[in-house]
């Protein structure tokens, strides 16, 4: 299974990006993860133009979505809601059909942010019939250094949790979508 992991964080050393990189490093055989941490560089979606030709960076993003089997999203909250950069990225995906039917799961790097998660659940369940609310990995590592997060995920118990989460994601994909050709 090939997964694109989207970080909703736009900071230089976003905890969400670091968490996704650590999950990638801990992924078991049979699961490949590509981390996309460039939502802050995506051009603002122009709704009045309804799917104009795509800017280069947006083309890269859409290509990643189209050529991977599923999405894993990790995002901070911003004023108890979805950050603008992630919402903009989702807007770009909605104007095309690459996300329709893709299996989607969430990871979260904080002990808080539940209001954002509720809002993200609502949006994702509307854009993909294969958003799985049950597939959720939370590791509260907010304010940890990138090096500390890597070390935390090297702890056997945490690594096993990551592996189990990713295997569950792969099983969901195989059971619900594995017989369908990739989009």
Coordinates of N, CA, C and O in Angstrom, one line a residue:
X1 N 0.8 -1.2 0.0 CA 0.0 0.0 0.0 C 0.9 1.2 0.0 O 1.8 1.3 0.8
X2 N 0.5 2.2 -0.8 CA 1.3 3.5 -0.9 C 0.4 4.5 -0.3 O -0.8 4.7 -0.8
X3 N 0.9 5.2 0.6 CA 0.1 6.3 1.4 C 0.8 7.6 1.2 O 2.0 7.7 1.3
X4 N 0.0 8.7 0.9 CA 0.6 10.0 1.0 C 0.1 10.6 2.3 O -1.1 10.5 2.7
X5 N 1.1 11.0 3.1 CA 0.8 11.6 4.4 C 0.9 13.1 4.3 O 1.9 13.6 3.9
X6 N -0.2 13.8 4.6 CA -0.3 15.2 4.4 C -0.2 15.9 5.8 O -1.0 15.6 6.7
X7 N 0.7 16.8 5.9 CA 0.9 17.5 7.1 C 0.1 18.8 7.0 O 0.3 19.6 6.1
X8 N -0.8 19.1 8.0 CA -1.5 20.3 8.0 C -0.7 21.5 8.6 O -1.2 22.6 8.7
X9 N 0.5 21.1 9.1 CA 1.3 22.1 9.8 C 2.2 22.9 8.7 O 2.7 22.2 7.8
X10 N 2.3 24.1 8.9 CA 3.1 24.9 8.0 C 4.4 25.5 8.6 O 5.2 26.1 7.9
X11 N 4.6 25.2 9.9 CA 5.8 25.7 10.5 C 7.0 24.9 10.0 O 6.9 23.8 9.6
X12 N 8.2 25.6 10.1 CA 9.4 24.9 9.7 C 9.6 23.5 10.3 O 9.9 22.6 9.6
X13 N 9.5 23.4 11.6 CA 9.6 22.1 12.2 C 8.2 21.7 12.8 O 8.1 21.5 14.0
X14 N 7.2 21.7 12.0 CA 5.9 21.3 12.4 C 5.9 20.0 13.1 O 6.4 19.0 12.6
X15 N 5.3 19.9 14.3 CA 5.2 18.7 15.0 C 4.4 17.6 14.2 O 4.8 16.4 14.2
X16 N 3.4 18.0 13.4 CA 2.7 17.1 12.6 C 3.5 16.5 11.5 O 3.5 15.3 11.2
X17 N 4.4 17.4 10.9 CA 5.3 16.9 9.8 C 6.3 15.9 10.4 O 6.5 14.8 9.9
X18 N 6.8 16.2 11.6 CA 7.8 15.4 12.2 C 7.2 14.0 12.6 O 7.7 13.0 12.5
X19 N 5.9 14.1 13.2 CA 5.2 12.9 13.5 C 5.0 12.0 12.3 O 5.3 10.8 12.3
X20 N 4.6 12.6 11.2 CA 4.4 11.8 9.9 C 5.7 11.2 9.4 O 5.7 10.1 9.0
X21 N 6.8 11.9 9.5 CA 8.1 11.4 9.1 C 8.5 10.2 10.0 O 9.1 9.2 9.6
X22 N 8.2 10.3 11.3 CA 8.5 9.3 12.3 C 7.6 8.0 12.0 O 8.1 6.9 12.1
X23 N 6.4 8.3 11.6 CA 5.5 7.2 11.3 C 6.0 6.5 10.0 O 6.0 5.3 9.9
X24 N 6.5 7.3 9.1 CA 7.0 6.7 7.8 C 8.2 5.8 8.2 O 8.4 4.7 7.7
X25 N 9.1 6.3 9.1 CA 10.3 5.5 9.4 C 9.9 4.2 10.2 O 10.6 3.3 10.1
X26 N 8.8 4.2 10.8 CA 8.3 3.0 11.6 C 7.4 2.1 10.8 O 6.9 1.1 11.3
X27 N 7.1 2.5 9.5 CA 6.1 1.7 8.8 C 6.6 0.3 8.5 O 7.8 0.1 8.2
X28 N 5.7 -0.7 8.6 CA 6.1 -2.1 8.3 C 6.3 -2.3 6.8 O 5.8 -1.5 6.0
X29 N 6.8 -3.5 6.5 CA 7.0 -3.9 5.1 C 5.6 -3.9 4.5 O 4.6 -4.3 5.1
X30 N 5.6 -3.5 3.2 CA 4.4 -3.6 2.4 C 3.6 -2.2 2.5 O 2.6 -2.1 1.8
X31 N 4.1 -1.3 3.2 CA 3.5 0.0 3.3 C 4.6 1.1 3.1 O 5.6 1.2 3.8
X32 N 4.4 1.9 2.0 CA 5.3 3.0 1.7 C 4.6 4.3 1.9 O 3.4 4.4 1.5
X33 N 5.3 5.2 2.5 CA 4.6 6.5 2.9 C 5.5 7.6 2.3 O 6.7 7.7 2.4
X34 N 4.8 8.5 1.6 CA 5.4 9.8 1.0 C 4.8 10.9 1.8 O 3.6 11.1 1.9
X35 N 5.6 11.7 2.5 CA 5.1 12.8 3.3 C 5.1 14.1 2.5 O 6.1 14.5 1.9
X36 N 3.9 14.7 2.4 CA 3.7 16.0 1.8 C 3.6 17.1 2.8 O 2.7 17.1 3.6
X37 N 4.6 18.0 2.9 CA 4.6 19.0 3.9 C 4.6 20.4 3.3 O 5.0 21.4 3.9
X38 N 4.0 20.5 2.1 CA 4.0 21.8 1.4 C 2.7 22.5 1.2 O 2.5 23.3 0.2
X39 N 1.7 22.2 2.1 CA 0.4 22.9 1.9 C 0.5 24.4 2.0 O -0.3 25.1 1.3
X40 N 1.5 24.9 2.7 CA 1.7 26.3 2.8 C 2.1 27.0 1.5 O 2.0 28.2 1.3
X41 N 2.7 26.2 0.6 CA 3.1 26.7 -0.7 C 2.1 26.6 -1.8 O 2.4 27.0 -2.9
X42 N 1.0 26.0 -1.5 CA -0.1 25.8 -2.5 C -0.8 27.2 -2.8 O -1.1 27.9 -1.8
X43 N -1.0 27.5 -4.0 CA -1.7 28.7 -4.4 C -3.1 28.7 -3.8 O -3.7 27.6 -3.7
X44 N -3.6 29.8 -3.4 CA -4.9 29.9 -2.9 C -5.9 29.4 -4.0 O -5.8 29.8 -5.1
X45 N -6.8 28.5 -3.6 CA -7.8 28.0 -4.5 C -8.8 29.1 -4.9 O -9.3 29.8 -4.1
X46 N -8.9 29.3 -6.2 CA -9.8 30.4 -6.7 C -11.2 29.8 -7.0 O -11.5 29.3 -8.2
X47 N -12.2 29.8 -6.1 CA -13.5 29.1 -6.4 C -14.3 29.7 -7.5 O -15.0 29.0 -8.2
X48 N -14.0 31.0 -7.8 CA -14.8 31.6 -8.9 C -14.4 31.0 -10.3 O -15.2 31.1 -11.2
X49 N -13.2 30.5 -10.4 CA -12.7 29.9 -11.7 C -13.1 28.5 -11.8 O -12.8 27.9 -12.9
X50 N -13.6 27.8 -10.8 CA -13.9 26.4 -10.8 C -12.9 25.5 -11.6 O -13.1 25.3 -12.8
X51 N -11.9 25.2 -10.9 CA -10.9 24.2 -11.4 C -10.1 24.8 -12.6 O -10.1 24.3 -13.7
X52 N -9.4 25.9 -12.4 CA -8.6 26.4 -13.5 C -7.4 25.5 -13.7 O -7.3 24.5 -13.0
X53 N -6.6 25.8 -14.7 CA -5.5 25.0 -14.9 C -4.6 25.1 -13.7 O -4.6 26.1 -13.0
X54 N -4.0 24.0 -13.4 CA -3.3 23.9 -12.1 C -1.9 24.5 -12.1 O -1.1 24.3 -12.9
X55 N -1.6 25.3 -11.0 CA -0.3 25.8 -10.8 C 0.7 24.6 -10.6 O 0.2 23.5 -10.1
X56 N 2.0 24.8 -10.8 CA 2.9 23.7 -10.7 C 2.9 22.9 -9.4 O 2.8 21.7 -9.3
X57 N 2.9 23.7 -8.3 CA 3.0 23.0 -7.0 C 1.7 22.2 -6.7 O 1.7 21.2 -6.1
X58 N 0.5 22.8 -7.2 CA -0.7 22.1 -7.0 C -0.7 20.8 -7.9 O -1.3 19.8 -7.4
X59 N -0.2 20.9 -9.1 CA -0.1 19.7 -9.9 C 0.7 18.6 -9.2 O 0.3 17.4 -9.2
X60 N 1.8 18.9 -8.5 CA 2.6 17.9 -7.8 C 1.7 17.3 -6.7 O 1.7 16.1 -6.5
X61 N 1.0 18.1 -6.0 CA 0.1 17.7 -4.9 C -1.0 16.8 -5.4 O -1.2 15.7 -4.9
X62 N -1.7 17.2 -6.5 CA -2.8 16.3 -7.1 C -2.2 15.0 -7.6 O -2.8 14.0 -7.4
X63 N -1.0 15.1 -8.2 CA -0.4 13.9 -8.7 C -0.1 12.9 -7.5 O -0.3 11.7 -7.7
X64 N 0.4 13.4 -6.4 CA 0.6 12.5 -5.2 C -0.7 11.8 -4.8 O -0.7 10.6 -4.5
X65 N -1.7 12.6 -4.7 CA -3.0 12.0 -4.3 C -3.5 11.0 -5.3 O -3.9 9.9 -4.9
X66 N -3.4 11.3 -6.6 CA -3.9 10.4 -7.6 C -3.1 9.1 -7.7 O -3.6 8.0 -8.0
X67 N -1.8 9.1 -7.4 CA -1.0 7.9 -7.6 C -0.6 7.2 -6.2 O 0.4 6.5 -6.2
X68 N -1.4 7.4 -5.2 CA -1.2 6.7 -4.0 C -2.6 6.1 -3.6 O -3.6 6.5 -4.1
X69 N -2.5 5.0 -2.8 CA -3.7 4.3 -2.5 C -4.5 4.9 -1.4 O -5.7 4.6 -1.3
X70 N -3.9 5.7 -0.5 CA -4.7 6.3 0.6 C -4.0 7.5 1.1 O -2.9 7.8 0.8
X71 N -4.7 8.2 2.0 CA -4.2 9.4 2.6 C -4.2 9.3 4.1 O -5.1 8.7 4.7
X72 N -3.1 9.8 4.7 CA -3.0 9.9 6.1 C -2.8 11.4 6.4 O -1.9 12.0 5.9
X73 N -3.7 12.0 7.2 CA -3.6 13.4 7.5 C -3.3 13.7 9.0 O -3.9 13.1 9.8
X74 N -2.3 14.6 9.3 CA -2.1 15.0 10.6 C -2.0 16.5 10.6 O -1.3 17.1 9.8
X75 N -2.8 17.1 11.5 CA -2.9 18.6 11.4 C -3.0 19.2 12.8 O -3.7 18.6 13.7
X76 N -2.4 20.4 13.0 CA -2.7 21.1 14.2 C -4.1 21.8 14.1 O -4.7 21.8 13.1
X77 N -4.5 22.3 15.2 CA -5.7 23.1 15.2 C -5.3 24.6 15.1 O -4.2 24.9 15.5
X78 N -6.2 25.4 14.5 CA -6.0 26.8 14.5 C -7.3 27.5 14.9 O -8.3 27.3 14.2
X79 N -7.3 28.1 16.0 CA -8.5 28.7 16.6 C -9.6 27.7 16.7 O -10.7 27.9 16.2
X80 N -9.3 26.5 17.2 CA -10.2 25.4 17.4 C -10.8 24.9 16.1 O -11.9 24.4 16.1
X81 N -10.1 25.1 14.9 CA -10.7 24.7 13.6 C -9.6 24.2 12.7 O -8.4 24.1 13.1
X82 N -9.9 23.8 11.5 CA -9.0 23.3 10.5 C -8.1 24.5 10.1 O -8.7 25.6 9.7
X83 N -6.8 24.4 10.1 CA -5.9 25.5 9.6 C -6.2 25.8 8.1 O -6.6 25.0 7.3
X84 N -6.1 27.1 7.8 CA -6.4 27.6 6.5 C -5.6 26.9 5.4 O -6.2 26.6 4.3
X85 N -4.4 26.6 5.6 CA -3.6 25.9 4.6 C -4.1 24.5 4.2 O -4.2 24.1 3.1
X86 N -4.5 23.7 5.3 CA -5.1 22.4 5.0 C -6.5 22.5 4.3 O -6.8 21.8 3.4
X87 N -7.3 23.5 4.8 CA -8.6 23.7 4.1 C -8.4 24.1 2.7 O -9.1 23.6 1.8
X88 N -7.4 24.9 2.4 CA -7.1 25.3 1.0 C -6.7 24.0 0.2 O -7.1 23.8 -1.0
X89 N -5.9 23.2 0.8 CA -5.4 21.9 0.1 C -6.6 21.1 -0.2 O -6.8 20.5 -1.3
X90 N -7.5 20.9 0.7 CA -8.7 20.1 0.5 C -9.6 20.7 -0.6 O -10.2 20.0 -1.4
X91 N -9.7 22.1 -0.6 CA -10.5 22.7 -1.7 C -9.9 22.4 -3.0 O -10.7 22.1 -4.0
X92 N -8.6 22.3 -3.2 CA -8.0 22.0 -4.5 C -8.4 20.5 -4.8 O -8.6 20.2 -6.0
X93 N -8.4 19.6 -3.8 CA -8.8 18.2 -4.1 C -10.2 18.1 -4.4 O -10.6 17.2 -5.3
X94 N -11.1 18.8 -3.8 CA -12.5 18.7 -4.1 C -12.9 19.1 -5.5 O -13.9 18.6 -6.1
X95 N -12.2 20.0 -6.1 CA -12.5 20.4 -7.4 C -12.1 19.4 -8.5 O -12.4 19.6 -9.7
X96 N -11.5 18.4 -8.1 CA -11.1 17.3 -8.9 C -11.6 16.0 -8.3 O -12.2 16.0 -7.2
X97 N -11.4 14.9 -9.0 CA -12.0 13.6 -8.4 C -11.0 12.7 -7.8 O -11.3 11.6 -7.5
X98 N -9.7 13.1 -7.7 CA -8.7 12.2 -7.2 C -8.9 11.7 -5.8 O -8.4 10.7 -5.4
X99 N -9.6 12.5 -5.0 CA -9.8 12.1 -3.6 C -11.0 11.3 -3.4 O -11.2 10.6 -2.4
X100 N -11.9 11.4 -4.3 CA -13.2 10.6 -4.2 C -12.9 9.1 -4.0 O -12.3 8.5 -4.9
X101 N -13.4 8.6 -3.0 CA -13.3 7.1 -2.7 C -11.9 6.7 -2.1 O -11.7 5.5 -1.8
X102 N -11.0 7.6 -2.0 CA -9.7 7.3 -1.4 C -9.9 7.0 0.1 O -10.6 7.7 0.8
X103 N -9.2 5.9 0.6 CA -9.3 5.7 2.0 C -8.4 6.8 2.7 O -7.4 7.1 2.3
X104 N -9.0 7.3 3.8 CA -8.4 8.4 4.5 C -8.4 8.0 6.0 O -9.4 7.6 6.5
X105 N -7.3 8.2 6.7 CA -7.2 8.1 8.1 C -6.5 9.3 8.7 O -5.8 10.0 8.0
X106 N -6.6 9.4 10.0 CA -6.0 10.6 10.7 C -5.0 10.2 11.7 O -5.1 9.1 12.4
X107 N -4.0 11.0 11.9 CA -3.0 10.9 13.0 C -3.1 12.3 13.7 O -3.5 13.3 13.1
X108 N -2.7 12.3 14.9 CA -2.7 13.6 15.7 C -1.6 13.7 16.7 O -1.4 12.7 17.4
X109 N -0.9 14.8 16.7 CA 0.3 14.9 17.5 C 0.1 15.7 18.8 O 1.0 16.1 19.4
X110 N -1.2 15.8 19.2 CA -1.4 16.6 20.4 C -2.5 15.9 21.3 O -3.3 15.1 20.8
X111 N -2.5 16.3 22.6 CA -3.5 15.8 23.5 C -4.8 16.7 23.4 O -5.8 16.4 24.0
X112 N -4.7 17.8 22.6 CA -5.9 18.6 22.4 C -6.2 18.8 20.9 O -5.5 18.1 20.1
X113 N -7.1 19.6 20.6 CA -7.4 19.8 19.2 C -8.7 19.0 18.7 O -8.9 18.8 17.5
X114 N -9.5 18.6 19.7 CA -10.6 17.8 19.4 C -11.7 18.5 18.5 O -12.3 17.9 17.7
X115 N -11.8 19.9 18.7 CA -12.7 20.6 17.9 C -12.3 20.6 16.4 O -13.1 20.5 15.5
X116 N -11.0 20.7 16.2 CA -10.5 20.7 14.8 C -10.7 19.3 14.2 O -11.1 19.1 13.1
X117 N -10.5 18.3 15.0 CA -10.7 16.9 14.6 C -12.2 16.6 14.2 O -12.5 16.0 13.2
X118 N -13.1 17.2 15.0 CA -14.5 17.1 14.6 C -14.8 17.7 13.3 O -15.5 17.2 12.4
X119 N -14.3 19.0 13.1 CA -14.5 19.7 11.8 C -13.9 18.9 10.7 O -14.5 18.8 9.6
X120 N -12.7 18.4 10.9 CA -12.0 17.6 9.8 C -12.8 16.3 9.5 O -12.9 16.0 8.3
X121 N -13.3 15.7 10.5 CA -14.1 14.5 10.3 C -15.3 14.8 9.4 O -15.6 14.1 8.5
X122 N -16.0 15.9 9.7 CA -17.1 16.4 8.9 C -16.8 16.6 7.5 O -17.4 16.1 6.5
X123 N -15.7 17.3 7.2 CA -15.3 17.6 5.9 C -14.8 16.3 5.1 O -15.3 16.1 4.0
X124 N -14.0 15.5 5.8 CA -13.5 14.3 5.1 C -14.6 13.3 4.8 O -14.6 12.6 3.8
X125 N -15.6 13.2 5.7 CA -16.6 12.2 5.5 C -17.5 12.7 4.3 O -18.2 11.9 3.7
X126 N -17.5 14.0 4.0 CA -18.3 14.5 2.9 C -17.6 14.3 1.6 O -18.2 14.3 0.5
X127 N -16.3 14.3 1.6 CA -15.5 14.2 0.3 C -15.1 12.8 -0.1 O -14.7 12.6 -1.2
X128 N -15.1 11.9 0.9 CA -14.7 10.5 0.6 C -15.6 9.5 1.3 O -15.6 9.6 2.6
X129 N -16.2 8.6 0.6 CA -17.0 7.6 1.3 C -16.1 6.6 2.0 O -16.6 5.8 2.8
X130 N -14.8 6.7 1.9 CA -13.9 5.8 2.5 C -13.0 6.5 3.6 O -11.9 6.1 3.8
X131 N -13.5 7.6 4.2 CA -12.9 8.1 5.3 C -13.2 7.3 6.5 O -14.4 7.0 6.8
X132 N -12.2 6.7 7.2 CA -12.5 5.8 8.3 C -12.2 6.5 9.6 O -11.1 6.7 10.0
X133 N -13.3 6.9 10.3 CA -13.2 7.6 11.6 C -12.6 6.7 12.6 O -12.0 7.2 13.6
X134 N -12.6 5.4 12.5 CA -12.1 4.5 13.5 C -10.6 4.4 13.4 O -9.9 4.0 14.4
X135 N -10.0 4.7 12.2 CA -8.6 4.6 12.0 C -8.0 5.9 12.5 O -8.0 6.9 11.8
X136 N -7.4 5.9 13.7 CA -6.9 7.2 14.3 C -5.7 6.8 15.2 O -5.8 5.9 16.0
X137 N -4.6 7.6 14.9 CA -3.4 7.4 15.7 C -3.1 8.7 16.4 O -2.9 9.7 15.7
X138 N -3.1 8.7 17.7 CA -2.8 9.9 18.5 C -1.6 9.6 19.3 O -1.5 8.7 20.1
X139 N -0.6 10.5 19.2 CA 0.6 10.5 20.0 C 0.9 11.9 20.5 O 1.4 12.7 19.7
X140 N 0.6 12.3 21.7 CA 0.8 13.6 22.2 C 2.2 14.0 22.3 O 2.8 13.8 23.4
X141 N 2.8 14.6 21.3 CA 4.2 15.0 21.3 C 4.4 16.5 21.0 O 5.5 16.9 20.7
X142 N 3.3 17.2 21.2 CA 3.3 18.7 20.9 C 4.5 19.3 21.8 O 4.6 18.9 22.9
X143 N 5.2 20.1 21.2 CA 6.3 20.9 21.8 C 7.6 20.0 22.0 O 8.5 20.5 22.6
X144 N 7.6 18.8 21.6 CA 8.8 18.0 21.6 C 9.7 18.4 20.4 O 9.2 18.8 19.4
X145 N 10.9 18.2 20.5 CA 11.9 18.4 19.4 C 11.7 17.3 18.4 O 11.3 16.2 18.7
X146 N 12.1 17.6 17.1 CA 12.1 16.5 16.1 C 12.8 15.3 16.6 O 12.4 14.1 16.4
X147 N 14.0 15.5 17.2 CA 14.8 14.4 17.6 C 14.1 13.6 18.7 O 14.1 12.3 18.7
X148 N 13.4 14.3 19.6 CA 12.7 13.6 20.7 C 11.5 12.8 20.2 O 11.3 11.7 20.6
X149 N 10.8 13.3 19.2 CA 9.7 12.6 18.6 C 10.2 11.3 17.9 O 9.6 10.3 18.0
X150 N 11.3 11.4 17.2 CA 11.9 10.2 16.6 C 12.2 9.2 17.6 O 11.9 8.0 17.4
X151 N 12.8 9.6 18.7 CA 13.1 8.7 19.8 C 11.9 8.1 20.5 O 11.8 6.9 20.8
X152 N 10.8 8.9 20.7 CA 9.6 8.4 21.3 C 9.0 7.3 20.4 O 8.5 6.3 20.9
X153 N 9.1 7.5 19.1 CA 8.5 6.4 18.2 C 9.4 5.2 18.0 O 9.0 4.2 17.5
X154 N 10.6 5.3 18.5 CA 11.5 4.1 18.5 C 11.2 3.2 19.7 O 11.7 2.1 19.7
X155 N 10.6 3.8 20.7 CA 10.2 2.9 21.9 C 9.3 1.8 21.4 O 8.3 2.1 20.6
X156 N 9.6 0.6 21.8 CA 8.9 -0.6 21.3 C 7.4 -0.5 21.3 O 6.7 -0.8 20.3
X157 N 6.8 0.0 22.4 CA 5.3 0.1 22.5 C 4.8 1.1 21.5 O 3.8 0.8 20.8
X158 N 5.4 2.2 21.3 CA 4.9 3.2 20.4 C 5.1 2.7 18.9 O 4.3 2.9 18.1
X159 N 6.2 2.1 18.7 CA 6.5 1.5 17.3 C 5.4 0.5 17.0 O 4.9 0.4 15.9
X160 N 5.1 -0.4 17.9 CA 4.1 -1.4 17.7 C 2.7 -0.7 17.5 O 1.9 -1.2 16.6
X161 N 2.4 0.3 18.2 CA 1.1 1.1 17.9 C 1.1 1.6 16.5 O 0.1 1.5 15.8
X162 N 2.2 2.2 16.0 CA 2.3 2.7 14.7 C 2.1 1.6 13.7 O 1.3 1.7 12.7
X163 N 2.8 0.5 13.9 CA 2.7 -0.7 12.9 C 1.3 -1.2 12.9 O 0.7 -1.5 11.8
X164 N 0.6 -1.3 14.1 CA -0.7 -1.9 14.1 C -1.7 -0.9 13.4 O -2.6 -1.3 12.7
X165 N -1.5 0.4 13.7 CA -2.4 1.4 13.0 C -2.2 1.3 11.5 O -3.2 1.3 10.8
X166 N -1.0 1.2 11.0 CA -0.8 1.1 9.5 C -1.3 -0.2 9.0 O -1.8 -0.2 7.8
X167 N -1.1 -1.3 9.7 CA -1.7 -2.6 9.2 C -3.2 -2.5 9.1 O -3.8 -3.1 8.2
X168 N -3.8 -1.9 10.1 CA -5.3 -1.7 10.1 C -5.7 -0.9 8.9 O -6.7 -1.2 8.3
X169 N -4.9 0.1 8.6 CA -5.2 1.0 7.5 C -5.1 0.1 6.2 O -6.0 0.2 5.3
X170 N -4.1 -0.7 6.1 CA -3.9 -1.5 4.9 C -5.0 -2.5 4.8 O -5.5 -2.8 3.7
X171 N -5.4 -3.1 5.9 CA -6.5 -4.1 5.9 C -7.8 -3.4 5.5 O -8.6 -4.0 4.7
X172 N -8.1 -2.2 5.9 CA -9.3 -1.5 5.5 C -9.2 -1.3 4.0 O -10.2 -1.5 3.3
X173 N -8.1 -0.9 3.5 CA -7.9 -0.6 2.1 C -8.2 -1.9 1.3 O -8.9 -2.0 0.3
X174 N -7.6 -3.0 1.7 CA -7.7 -4.3 1.1 C -9.1 -4.8 1.1 O -9.7 -5.3 0.1
X175 N -9.8 -4.7 2.3 CA -11.1 -5.2 2.4 C -12.2 -4.4 1.7 O -13.2 -5.0 1.2
X176 N -12.0 -3.1 1.6 CA -13.0 -2.3 1.0 C -12.7 -1.8 -0.4 O -13.6 -1.5 -1.2
X177 N -11.4 -1.8 -0.7 CA -11.0 -1.2 -2.0 C -10.0 -2.0 -2.8 O -9.7 -1.7 -3.9
X178 N -9.4 -3.0 -2.2 CA -8.4 -3.8 -2.8 C -8.7 -4.4 -4.1 O -7.9 -4.6 -5.0
X179 N -10.0 -4.7 -4.4 CA -10.4 -5.3 -5.6 C -10.6 -4.3 -6.7 O -10.8 -4.6 -7.9
X180 N -10.7 -3.0 -6.3 CA -10.9 -2.0 -7.3 C -9.5 -1.5 -7.9 O -8.6 -1.4 -7.1
X181 N -9.5 -1.1 -9.1 CA -8.2 -0.6 -9.6 C -7.9 0.8 -9.0 O -8.8 1.5 -8.6
X182 N -6.6 1.1 -8.8 CA -6.3 2.4 -8.2 C -6.8 3.5 -9.1 O -6.9 3.4 -10.4
X183 N -7.1 4.7 -8.5 CA -7.6 5.8 -9.3 C -6.5 6.6 -9.9 O -5.4 6.6 -9.5

